Amino acid sequence: MNRDKQMTKDQRLFDLRWRRSETDLLDPFRRLYGRHPAIEAELKALLQRYWDERPDALKDLDLQRDLEPDWFLSEKMVGYVFYVDRFAGTLKGVLDHIGYLEELGATYVHFMPCLKPRPGPNDGGYSVMDYGAIDPRIGTMDDFEEVAAALRARGISICIDLVLNHTAKEHAWAEKAKAGDERYRNYYWMFDNPDEPVAYEKTLVEVFPNDAPGNFTHYPEIGSWVWTTFNEHQWDLNWSNPRVFLEIVCVMLTLANRGADVLRLDAVAFMWKRLGTNCQNQPEVHDILQGLRAATRIAAPAVIHKAEAIVAPRDLVPYLGQGSHAGREANLAYHNNLMVQYWSSLATRQTPLMTNVLRTHFPPRFRNACWATYIRCHDDIGWAITEEDGAAIPNVSGAGHRRFLADFYAGQHTGSFARGGIFQENVETGDRRNSGSFASLAGLESALAAGDTVAAGAAVQRMLMGVALIASFGGLPLLYMGDEVGLLNDYSFENVPEHAHDNRWMHRPAMDWELVNKAQGGEGAPAQILAGVRHILARRKAVAESSTAIYATRVIDAGHPAIFGFVREADVGALAALFNFSETWRNVEASVLREAGVTEFHDQLSDGKVTLHNDQVAVAPYGRIWLT
Ligand code: GLC
């Protein structure tokens, strides 16, 4: 095609994309900011500019994903999450491990925060001072582009963090704000006196009550009180200013044009402030997210958005788009409740709470969106179990259960198999969260310390049950680096001055490649976990109905309090998944499964026929079965 013709076609594509998403963008934009024709024109010009700059290879990817818009819902998708330095030293080092990622089945990798952080403590990279640069310790933007292209060529997409609730106080915008530049002071929440902070503080909660109490910081040198929800060095952006929206659009599209496929929108719940509320999950947040999504659909349509909102069920569901936002908000959101309920049932050997919560609060599917399912990530576990949900189950109270779980997973409860830590104890509210790696929380650390091979075996089965759960629930499963070989808590963070105050570092160990090598084909817990994980993920890919997020997930009552179950309603027939949360064999009535649509009693996970005894299916200790 000659150049002129190519350009007209490109422009025509932009015009079509603009027309498709214009109202998705401008309706929420106007609800948020009112009518500003000049700013709207600027926004459109920005999108046009980033589209014009978008590399041809990525425009091809845009077309490919136009043709296959449900690519991320596919059973072929498996995510793997890592800190680049802890996995591979540097960005380019990742290229040496593509084979390993492929053997696991990963088709999506999340590079944990890798943009240039502030010097000193940086909240694990979530205190970004330059969105246009990669952390110089691991590489450059050109390296990122190169690695992204190489991974893409091998069928692996890349997720990258976009921290949009706050910037580091060393970010160029913050520096100008400190210098008194009004334009940039309005990028943040800066107050000349403590009156407003005091008023807001009345209804706010503290995210890091031990490390960073309060939500505001007073800087006498500039005579300002600044909103700092997380740490003192993380300044909350003022999203009620349309300029901030435009700036973040630029950041987003810059990363997209360098080759990011998935943008993980960090801490989105906190983006809108409203006096008299806890300033989380405000309706405007959903307008902002729809607007950002529309902007990406116009100028970098191959890219999808993942929302990180670790909140209670009622507040969580809207992030995947509900009501007028359906199909227009995030494409992925962390299912923190599935994760919490897994740990809760594991501790109690009881699933009624899990069944009730997952059945009552969550729709069976979404439009153009699905859950990111996971068991562990780099963060602590917050026990998002409400009073009402506790009260719905006999002998359970929300507060009592949260207390029990925090004790259990800190290893402070008699009979607990877990080894972990308490993360941020809020003495005022009694809230306590937990740190700890998948393996240590699931009992492997204590079993190995006691030289108890039976207990180690149980820990391995607990972990594999968790992996089978996230692989079949109807979402994109995310494996956290090292969990596939059962990496234990790493207590050496206490010796690193920047990390010592934050015990989330106990579950962020560096990848142990020696252990990985030994685990390939060897014996012992790491080898069993690795082989088990690879098997489950391979079966996920082989059985579309168990895994593609296109189909609905209906939670069922399996008729036994230790068994959790759900049905995937596929076109070719149902698949019922069962999980035994106890260390004893349990039976499920075949009639319950027939009612759910099971006809052949073929276990797709082991790919074998299940024999019924007394018209019951027997589920092994920590067993998992995917029945069609
Ligand atoms: C997100 C991150 C967490 C970080 C926080 C503040 O929740 O996952 O690690 O501390 O945002 O950026």
XYZ file of C-alpha atoms and ligand atoms in Angstrom:
640
model
C 0.000 0.000 0.000
C 1.406 3.427 -0.717
C 2.053 5.735 2.174
C -0.804 8.178 1.590
C -3.305 5.405 1.316
C -1.956 3.827 4.504
C -2.306 7.131 6.310
C -5.877 7.659 5.251
C -6.739 4.157 6.336
C -5.100 4.765 9.687
C -7.025 7.968 10.123
C -10.235 6.238 9.137
C -9.558 3.605 11.799
C -9.033 6.287 14.410
C -12.244 8.009 13.413
C -14.156 4.747 13.709
C -12.630 3.987 17.068
C -13.359 7.483 18.300
C -16.961 7.210 17.174
C -17.390 3.821 18.820
C -16.172 5.042 22.223
C -16.836 8.779 22.202
C -19.856 8.680 24.496
C -18.218 6.110 26.770
C -15.487 8.684 27.240
C -17.307 11.990 27.237
C -20.403 11.084 29.234
C -18.459 10.218 32.383
C -15.951 13.001 31.692
C -18.755 15.564 31.683
C -20.391 14.065 34.740
C -17.079 14.411 36.550
C -15.918 17.787 35.310
C -18.789 19.546 33.611
C -18.536 20.940 30.096
C -15.113 22.138 29.019
C -15.043 22.139 25.211
C -11.415 23.259 25.111
C -10.226 20.471 27.434
C -12.311 17.913 25.571
C -10.711 19.017 22.305
C -7.312 18.697 23.948
C -8.197 15.201 25.093
C -9.229 14.152 21.612
C -6.038 15.635 20.167
C -4.021 13.661 22.697
C -5.668 10.432 21.677
C -5.046 11.228 18.036
C -1.387 11.939 18.768
C -0.822 8.673 20.639
C -2.657 6.782 17.920
C -0.449 8.381 15.273
C 2.624 7.388 17.253
C 1.477 3.851 17.922
C 3.911 1.382 16.292
C 2.554 -0.629 13.364
C 3.146 -3.950 15.121
C 0.869 -2.822 17.934
C -1.745 -1.563 15.486
C -1.741 -5.087 14.057
C -2.296 -6.404 17.551
C -5.180 -3.925 17.897
C -6.824 -5.460 14.837
C -6.135 -8.982 16.035
C -7.882 -8.232 19.309
C -10.733 -6.437 17.550
C -11.325 -9.768 15.854
C -10.924 -11.706 19.082
C -12.162 -9.335 21.787
C -12.526 -12.131 24.335
C -8.846 -13.170 24.088
C -8.246 -12.568 27.781
C -11.265 -14.682 28.797
C -9.803 -17.756 27.136
C -8.914 -20.954 28.996
C -5.471 -20.561 27.415
C -4.730 -17.579 29.646
C -2.532 -18.189 32.675
C -0.839 -15.363 34.533
C 2.494 -15.291 36.358
C 3.460 -12.410 38.612
C 6.991 -11.409 39.585
C 9.381 -8.692 40.628
C 11.742 -8.380 37.704
C 14.867 -8.070 39.872
C 13.882 -10.992 42.098
C 12.996 -13.201 39.140
C 15.629 -12.378 36.592
C 17.951 -9.645 37.859
C 17.109 -7.283 35.019
C 14.428 -6.787 32.387
C 16.582 -8.358 29.710
C 17.246 -11.244 32.073
C 13.575 -12.197 31.708
C 14.391 -13.364 28.183
C 16.512 -16.150 29.668
C 13.483 -17.544 31.435
C 10.922 -17.606 28.640
C 11.298 -21.378 28.410
C 10.441 -21.740 32.091
C 7.379 -19.525 31.693
C 6.237 -21.566 28.706
C 6.647 -24.842 30.558
C 4.431 -23.476 33.289
C 1.911 -22.443 30.681
C 2.111 -18.707 31.341
C 0.606 -16.526 28.630
C 0.594 -13.360 30.711
C 3.283 -11.977 32.949
C 2.935 -9.163 35.418
C 6.133 -7.233 35.981
C 5.618 -5.904 39.495
C 6.176 -2.123 39.744
C 9.023 -1.422 37.397
C 8.780 2.303 36.742
C 11.323 4.605 38.326
C 10.593 4.790 42.055
C 11.688 7.427 44.496
C 14.994 6.813 46.256
C 14.756 5.172 49.678
C 11.620 3.411 50.873
C 9.211 3.208 47.937
C 6.410 0.870 49.033
C 7.655 -1.954 46.856
C 7.842 0.319 43.831
C 4.395 1.876 44.283
C 5.905 5.295 44.935
C 6.754 6.320 41.373
C 8.729 9.464 40.597
C 8.855 9.071 36.819
C 6.210 7.239 34.797
C 8.278 7.669 31.664
C 11.281 5.692 32.880
C 11.972 2.149 33.973
C 13.689 1.659 37.317
C 17.319 2.183 36.224
C 18.406 -0.750 38.396
C 16.634 -3.172 36.045
C 16.870 -1.482 32.669
C 15.486 1.156 30.353
C 12.287 1.843 28.421
C 14.000 0.527 25.319
C 14.709 -2.714 27.162
C 11.066 -2.874 28.165
C 9.986 -2.418 24.568
C 12.387 -5.108 23.412
C 11.375 -7.610 26.087
C 7.681 -6.934 25.514
C 8.088 -7.579 21.791
C 10.033 -10.793 22.432
C 7.407 -12.074 24.854
C 4.590 -11.099 22.521
C 6.232 -13.072 19.744
C 6.025 -16.111 22.038
C 2.368 -15.525 22.871
C 2.927 -13.928 26.279
C 1.281 -10.626 27.108
C 2.589 -8.128 29.630
C 0.890 -6.490 32.547
C 2.416 -3.412 34.094
C 1.414 -1.362 37.120
C -0.059 2.057 36.695
C -0.151 3.795 40.047
C -2.791 6.446 39.603
C -4.016 7.232 43.081
C -0.742 8.864 44.043
C 2.733 9.780 42.895
C 5.954 9.888 44.857
C 6.485 13.256 46.486
C 9.618 13.495 44.310
C 7.609 13.314 41.064
C 8.129 16.383 38.843
C 4.495 17.455 39.413
C 4.951 17.286 43.167
C 8.224 19.203 42.979
C 6.459 22.018 41.121
C 3.619 21.924 43.609
C 6.114 22.247 46.457
C 7.627 25.238 44.686
C 4.198 26.892 44.848
C 3.095 26.471 41.219
C -0.727 26.735 41.457
C -1.349 24.531 38.440
C 0.515 21.675 40.078
C -0.736 22.338 43.589
C -4.122 21.523 42.093
C -2.815 18.130 40.977
C -2.752 17.105 44.625
C -4.824 17.623 47.735
C -2.955 20.448 49.444
C -4.441 22.510 52.254
C -3.188 25.704 53.879
C -4.535 24.795 57.294
C -5.553 21.608 59.087
C -9.325 22.328 59.144
C -10.305 20.285 56.097
C -7.913 17.426 56.858
C -9.390 17.232 60.351
C -12.922 17.164 58.924
C -12.078 14.439 56.389
C -10.124 12.441 58.931
C -13.283 11.933 61.009
C -14.586 9.275 58.607
C -11.380 7.985 57.028
C -9.708 4.710 57.875
C -5.969 4.113 57.977
C -4.361 1.817 55.427
C -1.034 1.487 57.216
C -1.958 2.387 60.815
C 1.376 1.175 62.248
C 3.795 2.573 59.661
C 1.937 5.574 58.369
C -0.865 6.598 60.707
C -3.317 9.251 59.554
C -4.164 10.281 56.022
C -2.495 13.688 55.843
C 1.024 14.981 56.264
C 1.980 18.446 57.422
C 4.982 20.023 55.679
C 5.903 23.173 57.633
C 8.517 24.126 55.019
C 5.804 24.680 52.400
C 3.071 25.524 54.880
C 0.780 22.764 53.580
C -1.120 19.739 54.708
C -1.048 17.100 51.933
C -3.340 14.103 51.481
C -1.192 10.980 51.857
C -3.493 7.962 52.183
C -0.726 5.364 52.059
C 2.755 6.531 53.044
C 4.030 10.032 53.663
C 5.995 9.853 50.414
C 2.899 8.948 48.347
C 0.869 12.066 47.538
C -2.737 11.455 46.491
C -3.614 12.841 43.089
C -6.599 15.155 42.823
C -8.863 13.420 40.344
C -11.477 16.133 40.615
C -9.086 18.126 38.408
C -9.566 17.224 34.711
C -5.882 18.019 34.099
C -4.967 14.970 36.183
C -7.201 12.836 33.988
C -5.420 14.107 30.875
C -1.972 13.566 32.383
C -2.773 9.976 33.299
C -4.165 9.328 29.825
C -0.743 10.340 28.489
C 1.030 8.019 30.935
C -1.299 5.172 30.063
C -0.869 5.518 26.324
C 2.885 5.943 26.566
C 3.090 2.569 28.324
C 0.632 1.065 25.852
C 2.684 2.268 22.898
C 5.805 0.725 24.416
C 4.097 -2.653 24.421
C 2.123 -3.123 27.645
C -0.964 -5.296 27.087
C -2.578 -5.038 30.503
C -2.559 -1.991 32.755
C -2.959 -2.815 36.425
C -4.682 0.205 37.866
C -3.433 0.380 41.426
C -5.522 1.261 44.477
C -8.435 2.587 42.433
C -10.890 2.529 45.332
C -9.265 5.640 46.799
C -9.350 7.930 43.773
C -12.327 10.118 44.684
C -12.732 12.036 47.926
C -16.035 12.954 49.516
C -16.354 14.601 52.904
C -18.241 12.528 55.439
C -17.365 9.197 53.794
C -14.422 6.821 53.996
C -13.437 8.176 50.551
C -13.379 4.716 49.016
C -15.452 3.289 46.148
C -17.198 6.591 45.461
C -19.462 6.517 42.375
C -17.118 8.920 40.573
C -14.366 6.299 40.638
C -16.427 4.242 38.238
C -16.831 7.205 35.919
C -13.085 7.793 35.955
C -12.406 4.144 35.189
C -14.924 4.068 32.362
C -13.373 7.208 30.910
C -9.854 5.805 31.058
C -11.046 2.550 29.536
C -12.694 4.393 26.646
C -9.516 6.407 26.055
C -7.519 3.202 25.731
C -10.115 1.635 23.455
C -9.751 4.577 21.120
C -5.993 4.988 20.965
C -4.556 1.600 22.022
C -7.430 -0.845 21.664
C -5.372 -4.000 22.189
C -4.809 -2.974 25.782
C -7.066 -4.038 28.644
C -7.422 -2.750 32.191
C -7.201 -4.574 35.481
C -8.573 -2.878 38.580
C -6.994 -3.415 41.951
C -9.697 -2.755 44.530
C -9.297 -4.884 47.620
C -12.661 -4.174 49.148
C -15.789 -5.909 50.468
C -17.925 -7.893 47.981
C -20.628 -5.248 47.540
C -18.034 -2.651 46.605
C -15.901 -4.993 44.530
C -18.365 -6.193 41.909
C -18.962 -2.742 40.316
C -15.307 -2.561 39.218
C -16.079 -5.149 36.552
C -18.842 -2.903 35.258
C -22.421 -2.798 36.461
C -25.476 -0.841 35.395
C -24.559 1.840 32.890
C -20.889 0.847 33.259
C -21.473 -2.788 32.247
C -18.904 -3.868 29.680
C -17.220 -0.466 29.916
C -15.106 -0.488 33.044
C -12.235 -2.791 34.024
C -11.740 -6.024 32.064
C -10.133 -7.720 35.034
C -10.385 -7.207 38.784
C -8.769 -9.135 41.603
C -11.229 -11.549 43.195
C -9.958 -10.899 46.695
C -13.031 -12.560 48.159
C -12.398 -15.900 46.512
C -8.887 -15.665 47.939
C -10.100 -14.724 51.443
C -12.716 -17.481 51.421
C -10.159 -20.081 50.350
C -8.012 -19.249 53.383
C -11.026 -19.015 55.658
C -12.364 -22.456 54.670
C -8.906 -23.970 54.888
C -8.588 -22.858 58.502
C -12.093 -23.953 59.572
C -12.529 -26.994 57.274
C -15.994 -25.508 56.725
C -17.361 -24.024 53.507
C -20.852 -22.627 54.308
C -19.524 -19.066 54.695
C -17.598 -19.353 51.425
C -20.590 -20.814 49.601
C -22.938 -18.187 50.925
C -20.690 -15.204 50.208
C -19.712 -16.312 46.722
C -23.273 -17.225 45.872
C -25.055 -14.144 47.173
C -22.731 -11.295 46.269
C -21.283 -12.207 42.907
C -22.949 -12.422 39.512
C -22.232 -15.607 37.550
C -20.502 -13.677 34.765
C -19.739 -10.237 33.387
C -19.824 -8.500 30.061
C -16.373 -8.287 28.483
C -14.734 -8.809 31.843
C -13.727 -11.504 34.289
C -11.996 -12.013 37.603
C -8.281 -12.248 38.102
C -8.271 -15.253 40.411
C -5.391 -15.750 42.808
C -4.461 -17.285 46.129
C -1.438 -15.154 46.972
C 0.069 -11.942 45.728
C 2.688 -9.488 46.971
C 0.262 -7.922 49.468
C -1.024 -8.919 52.866
C -4.380 -10.671 53.280
C -7.112 -8.414 54.664
C -9.990 -10.402 56.121
C -12.810 -8.877 54.076
C -15.590 -10.709 55.874
C -18.466 -8.469 56.875
C -20.640 -8.617 59.989
C -23.683 -9.509 57.877
C -21.895 -12.336 56.104
C -20.690 -13.736 59.399
C -24.153 -13.457 60.930
C -25.682 -15.490 58.085
C -23.799 -18.582 59.303
C -24.631 -20.282 62.626
C -21.984 -19.747 65.312
C -19.961 -17.293 63.230
C -19.537 -13.590 63.912
C -17.725 -11.305 61.497
C -15.410 -9.803 64.106
C -14.764 -13.096 65.856
C -13.975 -14.864 62.621
C -11.620 -12.141 61.449
C -9.819 -12.338 64.782
C -9.563 -16.120 64.490
C -8.170 -15.956 60.949
C -5.553 -13.361 61.866
C -4.407 -15.553 64.766
C -4.543 -18.730 62.718
C -2.401 -17.404 59.877
C 0.082 -15.799 62.227
C 0.565 -19.298 63.632
C -0.789 -18.068 66.967
C -3.751 -20.410 67.174
C -3.339 -23.825 68.747
C -3.388 -26.456 66.065
C -2.639 -23.984 63.282
C -0.532 -25.363 60.446
C 0.329 -21.853 59.240
C 3.426 -19.727 59.642
C 2.944 -16.050 58.916
C 2.950 -12.619 60.438
C 0.481 -9.987 61.540
C 0.556 -7.040 59.143
C -0.667 -3.689 60.523
C -2.623 -4.057 63.705
C -5.194 -1.322 64.120
C -5.728 -1.107 67.864
C -8.712 1.173 67.457
C -10.715 -1.119 65.180
C -9.103 -4.424 66.148
C -8.367 -5.030 62.453
C -5.341 -7.213 61.754
C -4.111 -8.510 58.402
C -1.614 -11.258 57.610
C 1.584 -11.704 55.685
C 3.060 -15.008 54.588
C 3.836 -17.020 51.463
C 1.341 -19.475 49.979
C 3.445 -22.447 51.102
C 4.115 -21.165 54.610
C 0.490 -20.220 55.211
C -0.625 -23.589 53.832
C 1.541 -25.472 56.338
C 4.708 -26.382 54.460
C 7.081 -24.340 56.615
C 5.906 -25.842 59.902
C 5.841 -29.361 58.406
C 9.405 -29.116 57.102
C 10.631 -27.628 60.381
C 9.103 -30.591 62.233
C 10.411 -33.076 59.671
C 6.808 -34.262 59.334
C 6.364 -35.713 55.848
C 2.663 -36.404 56.326
C 2.027 -32.783 57.261
C 4.173 -31.658 54.299
C 2.046 -33.818 52.026
C -1.117 -32.195 53.369
C 0.370 -28.741 52.749
C 1.154 -29.691 49.144
C -2.422 -30.897 48.636
C -3.851 -27.703 50.147
C -1.801 -25.696 47.693
C -2.775 -27.782 44.676
C -6.426 -27.543 45.686
C -6.038 -23.760 45.697
C -4.451 -23.770 42.264
C -7.206 -26.034 40.900
C -9.756 -23.620 42.375
C -8.370 -20.500 40.695
C -7.748 -22.392 37.450
C -11.400 -23.406 37.050
C -13.449 -20.695 38.727
C -13.949 -18.737 35.526
C -11.303 -16.065 35.514
C -7.714 -15.449 34.644
C -5.620 -17.310 37.238
C -2.550 -15.532 38.552
C 0.324 -17.467 40.036
C 2.679 -15.558 42.248
C 6.375 -16.145 41.609
C 7.841 -19.048 43.539
C 4.534 -20.460 44.740
C 4.861 -23.141 42.071
C 7.824 -24.555 44.002
C 6.524 -23.701 47.453
C 8.920 -20.897 48.417
C 8.695 -20.334 52.163
C 8.636 -17.084 54.104
C 11.893 -15.213 53.798
C 12.615 -13.517 57.099
C 15.790 -11.826 55.863
C 13.743 -8.708 54.988
C 14.297 -7.722 58.610
C 17.935 -7.007 57.775
C 17.152 -4.711 54.867
C 16.650 -1.196 56.260
C 14.147 -0.235 53.521
C 12.049 -3.342 54.101
C 12.363 -4.084 57.810
C 9.273 -2.042 58.737
C 7.047 -3.866 56.222
C 6.631 -7.606 56.767
C 4.938 -8.052 53.383
C 8.533 -8.605 52.284
C 8.477 -11.995 54.023
C 6.381 -13.299 51.143
C 8.373 -11.643 48.393
C 11.410 -13.938 48.348
C 13.835 -13.937 45.429
C 13.287 -16.756 42.978
C 15.267 -19.818 44.034
C 16.463 -21.183 40.695
C 18.507 -23.880 42.366
C 15.370 -25.183 44.035
C 13.521 -24.949 40.708
C 16.219 -27.031 39.030
C 16.018 -29.643 41.749
C 12.239 -29.661 41.577
C 12.185 -30.503 37.864
C 11.542 -34.209 37.928
C 12.870 -34.620 41.471
C 11.189 -35.691 44.685
C 9.897 -33.817 47.716
C 7.390 -31.052 48.215
C 8.726 -28.518 45.658
C 8.789 -31.185 42.939
C 5.248 -32.315 43.780
C 3.942 -28.770 43.748
C 5.651 -27.911 40.451
C 4.421 -31.051 38.729
C 0.938 -30.564 40.168
C 0.717 -26.923 39.121
C 1.883 -27.693 35.580
C -0.642 -30.515 35.346
C -3.563 -28.384 36.567
C -2.731 -25.561 34.190
C -2.365 -27.959 31.271
C -5.770 -29.477 32.093
C -7.264 -26.001 32.336
C -6.151 -25.388 28.780
C -7.476 -28.728 27.629
C -10.965 -28.267 29.047
C -12.575 -25.119 27.775
C -15.751 -25.416 29.824
C -13.841 -25.641 33.049
C -11.888 -22.596 32.430
C -12.906 -20.084 29.858
C -14.389 -17.123 31.623
C -17.029 -16.779 28.938
C -19.275 -19.232 30.730
C -21.220 -18.551 33.892
C -19.999 -19.809 37.262
C -22.815 -20.857 39.582
C -21.847 -21.717 43.140
C -23.716 -24.757 44.438
C -24.396 -26.293 47.817
C -22.589 -29.611 47.496
C -24.418 -30.950 50.529
C -21.380 -31.416 52.744
C -20.003 -28.615 54.951
C -16.381 -29.419 54.046
C -16.960 -29.342 50.288
C -17.084 -26.234 48.137
C -18.514 -26.585 44.669
C -19.582 -24.688 41.599
C -20.858 -25.395 38.135
C -19.502 -23.954 34.919
C -22.381 -23.654 32.516
C -20.777 -24.419 29.173
C -22.535 -24.776 25.826
C -21.379 -28.380 25.584
C -22.740 -29.235 29.033
C -22.009 -28.480 32.639
C -18.813 -29.015 34.528
C -19.070 -29.331 38.308
C -15.968 -28.583 40.329
C -15.656 -29.926 43.873
C -13.053 -29.071 46.490
C -12.610 -30.852 49.805
C -11.366 -28.386 52.412
C -10.653 -31.047 55.026
C -8.070 -33.753 55.644
C -10.719 -36.509 55.610
C -12.429 -38.317 52.736
C -15.887 -36.807 52.086
C -18.824 -37.961 49.998
C -21.053 -35.937 47.718
C -24.421 -37.306 46.596
C -24.397 -37.984 42.864
C -27.979 -36.694 42.708
C -26.757 -33.193 43.618
C -24.339 -33.344 40.713
C -26.870 -34.739 38.277
C -29.164 -31.889 39.176
C -26.299 -29.531 38.375
C -26.007 -31.095 34.915
C -23.290 -33.736 35.360
C -23.989 -36.772 33.177
C -20.836 -38.821 32.625
C -18.951 -38.473 35.906
C -15.700 -37.984 34.067
C -13.072 -36.109 36.112
C -11.507 -33.693 33.670
C -8.714 -32.853 36.072
C -7.311 -36.378 36.334
C -8.911 -37.230 32.978
C -10.423 -40.404 34.406
C -13.819 -41.836 35.142
C -15.118 -41.516 38.707
C -16.699 -44.663 40.159
C -19.773 -44.047 42.254
C -20.228 -45.905 45.548
C -23.747 -45.912 46.979
C -24.477 -43.290 44.360
C -21.903 -40.975 45.926
C -18.710 -39.373 44.701
C -15.846 -39.713 47.174
C -13.535 -36.710 47.369
C -10.042 -37.275 48.795
C -8.558 -35.108 51.561
C -7.978 -31.707 49.953
C -9.163 -33.363 46.753
C -10.376 -31.479 43.710
C -12.513 -32.885 40.933
C -13.791 -31.306 37.710
C -16.752 -33.446 36.698
C -18.482 -33.369 33.349
C -1.716 -1.431 46.103
C -0.477 -2.305 46.084
C 0.198 -2.215 47.421
C 0.546 -0.782 47.704
C -0.669 0.137 47.566
C -0.287 1.575 47.532
O -2.653 -1.890 47.012
O -0.804 -3.617 45.745
O 1.335 -3.025 47.446
O 1.082 -0.670 48.993
O -1.379 -0.111 46.381
O 0.281 1.892 46.279
